[in-house]
Coordinates of C-alpha atoms in Angstrom, one line a residue:
X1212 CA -61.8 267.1 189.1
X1213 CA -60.4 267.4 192.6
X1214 CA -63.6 265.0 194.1
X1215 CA -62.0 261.9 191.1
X1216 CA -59.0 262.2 191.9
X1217 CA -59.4 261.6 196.0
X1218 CA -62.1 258.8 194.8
X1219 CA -59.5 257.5 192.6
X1220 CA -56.7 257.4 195.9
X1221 CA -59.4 256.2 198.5
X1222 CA -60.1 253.2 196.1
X1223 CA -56.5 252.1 195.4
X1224 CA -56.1 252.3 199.7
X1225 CA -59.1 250.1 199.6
X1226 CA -57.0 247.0 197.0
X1227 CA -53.8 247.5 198.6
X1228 CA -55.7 246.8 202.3
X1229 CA -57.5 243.7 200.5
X1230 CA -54.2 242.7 199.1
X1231 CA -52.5 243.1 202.7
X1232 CA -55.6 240.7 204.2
X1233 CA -55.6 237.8 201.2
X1234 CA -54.4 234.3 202.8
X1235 CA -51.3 233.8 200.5
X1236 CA -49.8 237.3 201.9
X1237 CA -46.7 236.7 204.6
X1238 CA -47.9 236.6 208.0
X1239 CA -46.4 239.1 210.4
X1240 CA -43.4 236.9 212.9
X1241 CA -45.4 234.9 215.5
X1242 CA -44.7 231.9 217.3
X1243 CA -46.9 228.8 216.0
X1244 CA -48.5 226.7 218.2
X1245 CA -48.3 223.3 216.7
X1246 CA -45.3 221.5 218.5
X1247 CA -43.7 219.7 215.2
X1248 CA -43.5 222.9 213.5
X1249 CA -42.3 225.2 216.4
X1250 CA -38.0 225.8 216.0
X1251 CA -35.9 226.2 219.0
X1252 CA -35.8 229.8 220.5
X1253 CA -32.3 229.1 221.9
X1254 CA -29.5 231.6 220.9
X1255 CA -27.3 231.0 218.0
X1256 CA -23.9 229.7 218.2
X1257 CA -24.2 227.2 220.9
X1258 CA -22.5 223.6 219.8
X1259 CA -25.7 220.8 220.7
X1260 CA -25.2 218.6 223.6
X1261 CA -27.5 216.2 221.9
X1262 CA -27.6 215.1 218.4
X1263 CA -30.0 212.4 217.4
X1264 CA -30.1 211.0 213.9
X1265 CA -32.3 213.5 211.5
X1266 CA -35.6 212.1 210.2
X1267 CA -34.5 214.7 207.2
X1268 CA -31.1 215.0 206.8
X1269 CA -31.6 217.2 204.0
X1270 CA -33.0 220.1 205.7
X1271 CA -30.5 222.7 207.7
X1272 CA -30.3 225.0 209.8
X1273 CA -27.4 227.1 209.2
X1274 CA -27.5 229.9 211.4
X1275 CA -29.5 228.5 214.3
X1276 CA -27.3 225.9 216.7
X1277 CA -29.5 224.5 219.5
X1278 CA -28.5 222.8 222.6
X1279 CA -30.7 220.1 221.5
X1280 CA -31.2 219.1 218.2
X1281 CA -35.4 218.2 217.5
X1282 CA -36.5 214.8 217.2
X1283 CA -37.8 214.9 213.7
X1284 CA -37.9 217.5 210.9
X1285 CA -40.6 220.1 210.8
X1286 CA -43.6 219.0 209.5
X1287 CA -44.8 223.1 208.3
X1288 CA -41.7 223.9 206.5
X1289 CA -43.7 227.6 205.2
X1290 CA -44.6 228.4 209.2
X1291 CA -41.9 231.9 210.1
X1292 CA -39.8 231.0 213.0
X1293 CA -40.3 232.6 216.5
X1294 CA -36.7 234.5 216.1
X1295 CA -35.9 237.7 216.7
X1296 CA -35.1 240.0 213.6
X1297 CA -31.9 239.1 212.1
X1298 CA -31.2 235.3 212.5
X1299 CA -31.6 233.0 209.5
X1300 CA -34.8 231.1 209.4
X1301 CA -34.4 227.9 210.9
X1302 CA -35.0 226.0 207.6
X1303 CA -33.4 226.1 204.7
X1304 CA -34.1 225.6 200.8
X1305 CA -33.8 221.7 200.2
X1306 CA -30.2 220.6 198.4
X1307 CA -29.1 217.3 197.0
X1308 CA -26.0 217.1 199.3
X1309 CA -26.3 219.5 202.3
X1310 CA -23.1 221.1 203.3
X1311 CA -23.4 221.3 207.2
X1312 CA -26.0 218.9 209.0
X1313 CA -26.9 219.4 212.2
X1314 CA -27.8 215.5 213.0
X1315 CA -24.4 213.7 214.3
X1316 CA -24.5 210.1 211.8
X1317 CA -25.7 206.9 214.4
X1318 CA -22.6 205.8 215.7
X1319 CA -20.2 205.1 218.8
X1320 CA -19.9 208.5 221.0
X1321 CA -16.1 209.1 221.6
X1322 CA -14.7 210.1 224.9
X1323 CA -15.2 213.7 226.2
X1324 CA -12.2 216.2 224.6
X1325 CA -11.3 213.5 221.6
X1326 CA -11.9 213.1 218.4
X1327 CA -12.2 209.5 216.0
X1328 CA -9.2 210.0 213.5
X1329 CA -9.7 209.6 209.8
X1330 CA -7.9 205.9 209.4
X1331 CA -4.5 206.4 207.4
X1332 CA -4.5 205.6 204.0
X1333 CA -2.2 202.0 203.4
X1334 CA 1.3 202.6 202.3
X1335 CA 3.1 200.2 200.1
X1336 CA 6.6 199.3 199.0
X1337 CA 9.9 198.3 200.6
X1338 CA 9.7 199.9 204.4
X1339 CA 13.5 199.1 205.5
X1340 CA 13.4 199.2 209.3
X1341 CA 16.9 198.9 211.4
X1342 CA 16.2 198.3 214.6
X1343 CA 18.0 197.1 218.2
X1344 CA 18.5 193.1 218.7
X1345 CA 16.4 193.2 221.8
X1346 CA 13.2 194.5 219.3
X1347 CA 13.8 191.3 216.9
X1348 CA 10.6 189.4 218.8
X1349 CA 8.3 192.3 219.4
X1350 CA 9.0 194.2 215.7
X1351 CA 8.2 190.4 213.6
X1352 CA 5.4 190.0 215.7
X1353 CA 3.8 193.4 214.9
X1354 CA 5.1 193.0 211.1
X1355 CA 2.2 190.8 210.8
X1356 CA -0.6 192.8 211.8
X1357 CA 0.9 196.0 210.1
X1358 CA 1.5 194.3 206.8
X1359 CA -1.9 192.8 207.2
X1360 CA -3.1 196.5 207.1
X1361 CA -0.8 197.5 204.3
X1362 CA -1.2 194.6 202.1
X1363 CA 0.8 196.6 199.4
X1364 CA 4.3 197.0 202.0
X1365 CA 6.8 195.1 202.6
X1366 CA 8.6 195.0 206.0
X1367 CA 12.4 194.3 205.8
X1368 CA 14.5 194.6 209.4
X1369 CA 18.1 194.8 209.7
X1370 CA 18.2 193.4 213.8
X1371 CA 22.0 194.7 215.2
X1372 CA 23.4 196.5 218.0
X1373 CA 22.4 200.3 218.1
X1374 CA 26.0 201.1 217.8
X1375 CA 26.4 199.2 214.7
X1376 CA 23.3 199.9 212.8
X1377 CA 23.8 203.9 213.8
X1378 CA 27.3 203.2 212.3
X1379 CA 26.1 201.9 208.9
X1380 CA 23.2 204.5 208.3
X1381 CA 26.0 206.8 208.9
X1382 CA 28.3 205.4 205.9
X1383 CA 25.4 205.9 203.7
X1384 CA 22.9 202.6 204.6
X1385 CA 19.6 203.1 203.6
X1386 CA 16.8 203.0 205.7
X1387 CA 13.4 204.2 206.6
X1388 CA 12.9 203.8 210.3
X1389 CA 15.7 203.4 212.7
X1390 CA 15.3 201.7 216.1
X1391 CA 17.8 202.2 219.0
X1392 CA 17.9 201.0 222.5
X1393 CA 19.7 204.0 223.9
X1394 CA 19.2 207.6 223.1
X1395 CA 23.3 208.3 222.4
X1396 CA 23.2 205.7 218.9
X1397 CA 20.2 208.1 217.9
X1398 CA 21.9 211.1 218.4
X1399 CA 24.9 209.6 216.6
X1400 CA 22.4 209.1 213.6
X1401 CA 21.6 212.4 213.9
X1402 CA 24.4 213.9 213.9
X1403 CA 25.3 212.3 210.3
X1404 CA 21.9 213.2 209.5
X1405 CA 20.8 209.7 208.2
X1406 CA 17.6 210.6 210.4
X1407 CA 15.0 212.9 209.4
X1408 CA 12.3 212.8 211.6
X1409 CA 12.2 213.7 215.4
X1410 CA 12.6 210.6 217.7
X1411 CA 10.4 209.4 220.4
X1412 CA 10.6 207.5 223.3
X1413 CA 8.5 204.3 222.5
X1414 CA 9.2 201.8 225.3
X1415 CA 11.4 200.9 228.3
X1416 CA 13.5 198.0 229.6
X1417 CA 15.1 196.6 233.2
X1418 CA 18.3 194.8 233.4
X1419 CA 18.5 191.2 234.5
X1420 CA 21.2 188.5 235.4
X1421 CA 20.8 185.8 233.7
X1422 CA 22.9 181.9 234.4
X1423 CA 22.7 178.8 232.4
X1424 CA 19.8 176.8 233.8
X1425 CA 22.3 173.8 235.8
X1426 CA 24.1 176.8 237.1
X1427 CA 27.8 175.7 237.7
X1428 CA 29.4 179.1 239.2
X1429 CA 26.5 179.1 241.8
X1430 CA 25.3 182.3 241.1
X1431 CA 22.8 183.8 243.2
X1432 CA 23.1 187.7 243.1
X1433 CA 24.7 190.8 241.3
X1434 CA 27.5 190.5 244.4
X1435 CA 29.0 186.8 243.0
X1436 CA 29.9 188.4 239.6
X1437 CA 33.1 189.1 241.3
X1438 CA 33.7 185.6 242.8
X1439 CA 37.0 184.2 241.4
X1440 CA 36.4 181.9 238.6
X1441 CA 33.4 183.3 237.5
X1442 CA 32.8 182.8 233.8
X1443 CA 30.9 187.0 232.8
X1444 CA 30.2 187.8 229.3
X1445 CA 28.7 191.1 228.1
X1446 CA 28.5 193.5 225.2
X1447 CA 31.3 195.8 223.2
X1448 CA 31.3 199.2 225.5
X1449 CA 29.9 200.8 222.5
X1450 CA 26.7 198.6 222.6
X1451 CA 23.7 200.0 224.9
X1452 CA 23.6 196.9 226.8
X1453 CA 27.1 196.9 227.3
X1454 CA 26.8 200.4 228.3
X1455 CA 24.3 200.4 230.5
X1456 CA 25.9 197.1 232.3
X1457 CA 28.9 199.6 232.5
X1458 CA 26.5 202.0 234.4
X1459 CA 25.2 199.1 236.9
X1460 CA 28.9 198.1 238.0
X1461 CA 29.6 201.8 238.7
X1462 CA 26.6 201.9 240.9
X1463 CA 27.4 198.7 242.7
X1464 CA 30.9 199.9 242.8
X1465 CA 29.8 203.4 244.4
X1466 CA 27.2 201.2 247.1
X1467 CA 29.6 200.6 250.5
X1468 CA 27.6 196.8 250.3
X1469 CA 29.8 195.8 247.9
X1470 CA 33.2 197.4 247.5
X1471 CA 34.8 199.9 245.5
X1472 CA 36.7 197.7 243.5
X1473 CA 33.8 195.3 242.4
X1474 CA 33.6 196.8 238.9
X1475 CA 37.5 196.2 238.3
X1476 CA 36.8 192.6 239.7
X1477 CA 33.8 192.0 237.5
X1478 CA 35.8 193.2 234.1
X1479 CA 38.5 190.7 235.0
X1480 CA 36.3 188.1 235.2
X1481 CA 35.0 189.0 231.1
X1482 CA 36.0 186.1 229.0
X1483 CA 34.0 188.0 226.0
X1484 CA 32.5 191.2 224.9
X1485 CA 29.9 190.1 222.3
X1486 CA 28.7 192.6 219.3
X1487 CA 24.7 192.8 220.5
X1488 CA 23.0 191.5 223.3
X1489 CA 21.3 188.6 221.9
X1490 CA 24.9 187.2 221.1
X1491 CA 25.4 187.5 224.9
X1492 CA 22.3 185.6 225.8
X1493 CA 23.7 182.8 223.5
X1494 CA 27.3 182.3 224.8
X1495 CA 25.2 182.0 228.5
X1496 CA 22.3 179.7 226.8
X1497 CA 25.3 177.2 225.7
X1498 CA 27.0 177.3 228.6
X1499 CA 29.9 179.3 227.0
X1500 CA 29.5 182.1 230.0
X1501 CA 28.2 182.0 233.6
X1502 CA 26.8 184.7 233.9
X1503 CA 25.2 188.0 232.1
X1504 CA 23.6 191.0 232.1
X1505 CA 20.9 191.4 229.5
X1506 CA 17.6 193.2 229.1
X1507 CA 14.2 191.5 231.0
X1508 CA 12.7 191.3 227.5
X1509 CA 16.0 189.2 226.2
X1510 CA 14.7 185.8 227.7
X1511 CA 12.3 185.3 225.3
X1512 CA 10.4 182.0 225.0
X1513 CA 12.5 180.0 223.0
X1514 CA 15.6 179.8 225.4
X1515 CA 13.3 181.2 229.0
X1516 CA 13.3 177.0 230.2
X1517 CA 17.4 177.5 229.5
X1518 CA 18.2 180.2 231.8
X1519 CA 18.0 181.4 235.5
X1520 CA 16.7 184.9 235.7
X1521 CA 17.8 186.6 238.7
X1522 CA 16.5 190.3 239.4
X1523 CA 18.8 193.1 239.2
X1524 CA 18.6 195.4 242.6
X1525 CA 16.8 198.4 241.8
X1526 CA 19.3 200.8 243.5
X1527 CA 22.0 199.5 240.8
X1528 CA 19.1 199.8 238.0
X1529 CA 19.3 201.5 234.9
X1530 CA 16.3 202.1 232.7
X1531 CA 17.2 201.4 229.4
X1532 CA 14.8 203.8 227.0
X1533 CA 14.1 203.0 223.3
X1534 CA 13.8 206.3 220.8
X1535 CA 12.5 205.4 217.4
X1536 CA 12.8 207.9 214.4
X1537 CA 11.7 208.2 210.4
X1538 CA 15.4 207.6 208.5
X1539 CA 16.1 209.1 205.5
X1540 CA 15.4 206.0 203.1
X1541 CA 13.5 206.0 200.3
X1542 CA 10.2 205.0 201.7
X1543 CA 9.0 208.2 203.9
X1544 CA 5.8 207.6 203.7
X1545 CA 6.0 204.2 204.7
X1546 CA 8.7 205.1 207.5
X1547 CA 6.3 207.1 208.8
X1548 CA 3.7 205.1 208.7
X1549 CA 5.0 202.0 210.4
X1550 CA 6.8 205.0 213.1
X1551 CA 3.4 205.7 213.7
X1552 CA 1.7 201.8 214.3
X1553 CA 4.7 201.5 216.8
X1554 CA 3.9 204.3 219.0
X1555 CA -0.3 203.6 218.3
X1556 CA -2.0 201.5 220.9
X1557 CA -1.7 198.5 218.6
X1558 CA 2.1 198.7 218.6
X1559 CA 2.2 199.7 222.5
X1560 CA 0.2 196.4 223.2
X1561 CA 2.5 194.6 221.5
X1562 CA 5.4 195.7 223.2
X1563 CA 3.4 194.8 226.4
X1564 CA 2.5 191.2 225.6
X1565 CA 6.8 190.9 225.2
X1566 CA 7.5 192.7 228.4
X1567 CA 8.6 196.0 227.4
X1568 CA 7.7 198.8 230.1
X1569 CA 5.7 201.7 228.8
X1570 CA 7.6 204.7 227.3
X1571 CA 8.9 207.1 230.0
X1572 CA 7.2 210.8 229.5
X1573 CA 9.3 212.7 231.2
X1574 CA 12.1 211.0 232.8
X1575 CA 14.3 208.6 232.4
X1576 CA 15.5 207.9 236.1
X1577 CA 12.3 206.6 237.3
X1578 CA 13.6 203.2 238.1
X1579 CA 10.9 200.1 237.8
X1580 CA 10.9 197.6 240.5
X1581 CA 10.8 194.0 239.7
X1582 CA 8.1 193.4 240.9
X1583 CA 6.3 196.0 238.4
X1584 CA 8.7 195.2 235.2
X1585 CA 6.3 194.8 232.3
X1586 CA 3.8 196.9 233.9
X1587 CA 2.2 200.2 234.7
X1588 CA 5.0 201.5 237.4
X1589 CA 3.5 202.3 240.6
X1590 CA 4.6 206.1 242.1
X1591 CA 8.4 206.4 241.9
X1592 CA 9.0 204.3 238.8
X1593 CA 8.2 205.5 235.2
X1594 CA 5.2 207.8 234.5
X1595 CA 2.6 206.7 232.6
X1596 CA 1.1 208.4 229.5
X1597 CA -0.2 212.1 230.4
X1598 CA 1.2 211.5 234.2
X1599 CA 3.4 213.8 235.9
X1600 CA 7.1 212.4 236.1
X1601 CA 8.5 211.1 238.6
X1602 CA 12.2 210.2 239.8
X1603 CA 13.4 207.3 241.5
X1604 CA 14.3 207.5 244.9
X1605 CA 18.4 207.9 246.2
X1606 CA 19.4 204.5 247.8
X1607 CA 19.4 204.8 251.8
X1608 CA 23.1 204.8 252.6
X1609 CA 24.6 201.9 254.4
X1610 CA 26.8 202.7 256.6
X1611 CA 28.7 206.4 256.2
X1612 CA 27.6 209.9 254.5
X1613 CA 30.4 209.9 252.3
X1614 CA 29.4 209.7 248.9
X1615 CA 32.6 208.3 246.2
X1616 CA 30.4 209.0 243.0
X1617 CA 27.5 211.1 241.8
X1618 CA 24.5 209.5 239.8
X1619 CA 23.4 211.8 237.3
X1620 CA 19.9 210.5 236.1
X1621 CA 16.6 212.2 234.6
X1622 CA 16.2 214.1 231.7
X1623 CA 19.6 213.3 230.3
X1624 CA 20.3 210.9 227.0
X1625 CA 23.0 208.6 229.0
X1626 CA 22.2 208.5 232.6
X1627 CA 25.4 207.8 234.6
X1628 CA 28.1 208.1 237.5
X1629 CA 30.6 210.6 238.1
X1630 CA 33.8 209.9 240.3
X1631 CA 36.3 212.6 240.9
X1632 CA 38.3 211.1 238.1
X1633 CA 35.6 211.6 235.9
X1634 CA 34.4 215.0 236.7
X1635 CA 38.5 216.1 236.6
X1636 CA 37.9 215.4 232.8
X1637 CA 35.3 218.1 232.1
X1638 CA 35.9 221.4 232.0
X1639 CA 37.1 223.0 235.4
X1640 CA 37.5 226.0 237.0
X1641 CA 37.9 227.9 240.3
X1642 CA 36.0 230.0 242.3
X1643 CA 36.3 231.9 245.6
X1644 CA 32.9 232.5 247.2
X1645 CA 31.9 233.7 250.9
X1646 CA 28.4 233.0 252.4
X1647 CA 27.1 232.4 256.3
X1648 CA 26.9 229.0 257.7
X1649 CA 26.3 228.1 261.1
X1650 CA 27.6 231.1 263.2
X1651 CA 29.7 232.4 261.4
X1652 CA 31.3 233.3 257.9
X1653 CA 32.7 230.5 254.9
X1654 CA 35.2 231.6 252.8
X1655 CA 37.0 229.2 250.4
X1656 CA 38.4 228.5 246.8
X1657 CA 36.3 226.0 245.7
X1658 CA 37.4 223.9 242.1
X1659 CA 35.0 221.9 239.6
X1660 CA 32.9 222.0 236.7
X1661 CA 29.7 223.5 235.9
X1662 CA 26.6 221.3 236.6
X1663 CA 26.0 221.9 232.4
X1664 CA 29.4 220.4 231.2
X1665 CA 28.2 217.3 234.2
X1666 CA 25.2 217.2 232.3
X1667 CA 26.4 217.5 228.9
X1668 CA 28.5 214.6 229.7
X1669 CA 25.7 212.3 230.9
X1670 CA 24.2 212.4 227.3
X1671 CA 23.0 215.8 227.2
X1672 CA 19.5 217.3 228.8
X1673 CA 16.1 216.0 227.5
X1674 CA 14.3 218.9 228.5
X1675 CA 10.3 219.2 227.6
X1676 CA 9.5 220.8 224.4
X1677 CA 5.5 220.4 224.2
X1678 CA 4.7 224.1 224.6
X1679 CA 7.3 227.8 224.3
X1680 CA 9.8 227.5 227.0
X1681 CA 8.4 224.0 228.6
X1682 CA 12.5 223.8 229.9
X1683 CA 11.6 226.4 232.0
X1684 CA 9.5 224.2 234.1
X1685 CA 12.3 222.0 234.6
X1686 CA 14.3 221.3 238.1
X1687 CA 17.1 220.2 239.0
X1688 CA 17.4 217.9 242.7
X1689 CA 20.5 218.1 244.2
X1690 CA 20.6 214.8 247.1
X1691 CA 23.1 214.5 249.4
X1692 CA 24.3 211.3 251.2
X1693 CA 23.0 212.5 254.3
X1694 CA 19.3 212.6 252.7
X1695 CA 19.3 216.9 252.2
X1696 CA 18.1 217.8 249.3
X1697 CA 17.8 221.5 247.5
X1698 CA 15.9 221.9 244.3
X1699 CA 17.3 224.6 241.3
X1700 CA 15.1 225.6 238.8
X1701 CA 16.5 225.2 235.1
X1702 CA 16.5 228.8 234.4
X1703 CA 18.8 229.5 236.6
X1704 CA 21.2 227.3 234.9
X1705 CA 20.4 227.7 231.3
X1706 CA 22.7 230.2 228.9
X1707 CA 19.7 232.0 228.2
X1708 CA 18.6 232.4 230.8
X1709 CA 19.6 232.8 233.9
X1710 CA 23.5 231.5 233.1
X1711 CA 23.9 230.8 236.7
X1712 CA 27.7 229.0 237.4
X1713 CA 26.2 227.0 239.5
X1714 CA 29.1 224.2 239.9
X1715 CA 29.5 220.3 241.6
X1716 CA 33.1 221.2 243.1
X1717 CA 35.7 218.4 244.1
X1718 CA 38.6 221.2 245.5
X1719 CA 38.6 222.9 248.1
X1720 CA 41.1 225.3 248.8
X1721 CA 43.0 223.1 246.1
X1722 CA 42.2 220.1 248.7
X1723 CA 40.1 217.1 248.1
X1724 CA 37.5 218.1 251.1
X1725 CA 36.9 214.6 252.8
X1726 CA 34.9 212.5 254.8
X1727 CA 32.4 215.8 256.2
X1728 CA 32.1 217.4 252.8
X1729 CA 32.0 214.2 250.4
X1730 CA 33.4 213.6 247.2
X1731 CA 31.4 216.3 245.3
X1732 CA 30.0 219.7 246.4
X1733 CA 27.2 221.6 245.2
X1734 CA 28.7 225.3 244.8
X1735 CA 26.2 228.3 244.4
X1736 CA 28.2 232.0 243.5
X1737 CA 26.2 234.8 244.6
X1738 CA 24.4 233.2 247.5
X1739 CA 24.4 234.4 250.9
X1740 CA 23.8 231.9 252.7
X1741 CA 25.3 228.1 252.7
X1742 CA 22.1 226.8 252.5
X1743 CA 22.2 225.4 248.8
X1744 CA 25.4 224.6 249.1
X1745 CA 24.7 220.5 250.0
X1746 CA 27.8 218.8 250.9
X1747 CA 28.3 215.3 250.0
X1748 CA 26.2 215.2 246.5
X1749 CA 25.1 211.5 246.0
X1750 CA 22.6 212.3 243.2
X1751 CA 21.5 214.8 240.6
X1752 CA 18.2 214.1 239.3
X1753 CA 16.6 216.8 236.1
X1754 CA 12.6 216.4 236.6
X1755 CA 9.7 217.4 234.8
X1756 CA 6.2 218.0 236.9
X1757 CA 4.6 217.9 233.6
X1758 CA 2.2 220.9 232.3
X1759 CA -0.2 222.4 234.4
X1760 CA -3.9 220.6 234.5
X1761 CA -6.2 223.4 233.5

């Protein structure tokens, strides 16, 4: 019985062995030999480098990435892969619609680090835009290619001065997009919260003088706006252009090449103060006005052979800068949307071709010259898109160190000038400090305002927000009349932060301090030394070297 029962074991060994050897049995994990069925031995999770188009887009590999993707699909679909234990087989079962294929579709590569963009849906009904008068041109002319897109929309503008159009969103106007040529009407919209989105910067302008084309007050520079007789028209104060001619007059007022009362002689020579800027362009066009100041963009085609166009000097420059913002209409979708085609490249071009400088990244103070206006700024004027920023230089100074006003320019919402007049009206208060200088020991009571109430009233900082605490990377240039300059980082100033009361004084000892200490000193509690305390302050400038470059 014992002898059958180990025949009856020794024959089943014998069929399981057979079984093991038949030709339909699994093979142990080899590598094949034929080319066109071998898969890529290449460890998983590696993104291709090279995708050509898949003869068999329905066969996947799942778990297996290569670093480049085979020519063709395998022609011996039941041959094991050469893998090591563990990792998918490098084919899968056939589906009808694969979920993940590893052959990119034949089309344009994009550029390294991008991405295409899946093309926005088209929007349609009413889109109710309010924009600046100086944008009328450049906003009808891209109407036409956007509604051409969005067959189903409808573009209506409401052209007006900022001030105005701010104004009537803030009585309860509806609108979807709102357009501003200064950064303070935004804020105004803001602040009655008839916009919703955040704005952007979307495009620059430079100032320009502008005569009727005969010329009868002989104009030939920003100086003869002064000369008795002259004929000037500008904007309502309230008006960006009107502002911002406002902040060139300072400047020229401030610069010992023309005189200290040159603003005052200017304003008496206004005959009007028109409600937007095109309206000033008109009253010069007829011959109602000899001269203005208006936007480069303003001398459009239609009145260009009318005019003079005389340059504006870029040390009395102001760069006008254009937020745009979704309004809280009843067309978001469509606000954003046409928000959106302005900022694109589509709407940027546009804005080119009508000689709008590109959007300033970081700073408002870089200053375009004229011969750049319209065009990428070279180093010194505004940044272009992903470029550092970069500030405009102080003017040289003439003829003395002593500086009557302080330009405030940068990251602010309404760059501007400060005389001792003006910095009186901001909050004051008085210190008494001691540091070295020289050989010996200061000590003094020095009276002014903080360098944030200065800022505050210049519109407010525009510091960067693209990544947690981006401020911080902020500074602050200090330039005196004598060409010193001392750099403060924004921490040190900001509440919380470092709360520094770092302070632009105009007392001393309850003295104005004169022709050796200027105007305006920089005053720095706590230091030791008198280093960073710059005398004569001519300029302030808030920068932004942009984020690191990995």
């Amino acid at each position: 019985m014992l002898a059958r029962s180990r025949l009856f074991v020794a024959l089943m060994a014998l069929a399981l062995m057979a079984a093991c050897t038949s030709p339909s049995a699994s093979q142990p994990a080899a590598p094949p030999t034929s080319a066109a069925a071998s898969a890529p031995t290449t460890a998983p999770a590696l993104a291709p480098t090279s995708a050509p188009v898949a003869a068999n887009p329905t066969v996947n590999a799942p778990a297996l990435a290569a670093t480049t993707a085979p020519a063709a699909a395998p022609t011996a679909p039941a041959a094991a892969p050469g893998t090591a234990p563990g990792i998918a087989p490098t084919t899968a079962p056939r589906t009808d619609a694969p979920a993940k294929p590893t052959a990119a579709p034949a089309a344009q590569p994009t550029t390294a680090g991008s991405a295409p963009k899946p093309a926005a849906a088209p929007v349609s009904g009413e889109i109710v835009v309010f924009a600046a008068a100086s944008l009328t041109d450049v906003f009808q002319d891209m109407a036409t290619a956007f509604q051409q897109a969005n067959p189903d929309a409808k573009l209506t503008f409401n052209f007006g001065a900022s001030s105005t159009l701010a104004t009537q969103l803030g009585q309860g106007a509806s609108a979807d997009v709102f357009a501003s040529a200064d950064p303070i009407q935004m804020d105004n919209a803001r602040k009655s919260r008839a916009v919703t989105g955040q704005d952007q910067v979307f495009a620059g302008n430079r100032l320009v003088l502008i005569t009727p084309r005969d010329n009868p007050a002989n104009i030939t520079s920003v100086k003869d706006l002064a000369n008795d007789g002259v004929k000037f028209v500008t904007a309502q104060p309230a008006v960006p252009i009107g502002t911002y001619t406002s902040q060139m007059l300072d400047k020229a007022s401030a610069d010992p090449s023309y005189s200290s009362d040159f603003k005052e002689r200017v304003m008496a020579n206004t005959v009007s103060q028109e409600t937007d800027v095109r309206q000033v362009v008109s009253k010069v066009q007829l011959g109602e006005a000899d001269a203005a100041i208006v936007y480069s963009t303003d001398p459009t085609p239609q009145v260009r052979d009318q005019l003079n166009i005389i340059q504006v000097p870029d040390a009395l420059q102001t760069l006008a800068t254009y937020p745009i913002a979704v309004a809280k209409g009843n067309n978001s979708s469509g606000g954003e949307a046409f928000v959106s085609y302005v900022l694109g490249p589509e709407g940027q071009a546009a804005l080119a071709k009508w000689g709008f400088l590109p959007a300033p990244q970081a700073s408002a103070s870089a200053q375009p010259t004229a011969a750049t206006a319209g065009q990428p700024p070279a180093a010194g004027g505004a940044p272009s898109a992903g470029a550092p920023a970069a500030s405009a230089p102080i003017p040289s100074v003439a003829s003395t160190t002593f500086a009557p006003e302080v330009a405030v320019s940068g990251l602010v919402g309404n760059p501007r000038s400060f005389s001792m007049d003006g910095l009186k009206q901001l909050l004051s208060e008085t210190v008494d400090v001691s540091f070295e200088a020289g050989q010996g020991t200061t000590t003094a009571s020095f009276t002014g305002t903080r360098l944030l109430n200065v800022f505050e009233a210049a519109g407010g900082p525009r510091l960067p927000n693209d990544m947690n605490n981006a401020k911080l990377r902020t500074t602050v240039m200090v330039t005196g009349a004598d060409g010193y300059q001392v750099a403060l980082g924004w921490g040190e100033l900001d509440p919380e932060f470092g709360a520094a009361p770092i302070m632009l004084a105009y007392l001393q000892d309850g003295k104005p301090m004169g022709d050796k200490q200027g105007m305006a000193r920089l005053v720095v509690p706590g230091d030791k030394r008198g280093g960073r305390y710059v005398s004569t302050v001519k300029g302030i400038d808030i920068r932004d070297p942009g984020p690191a470059q990995p």
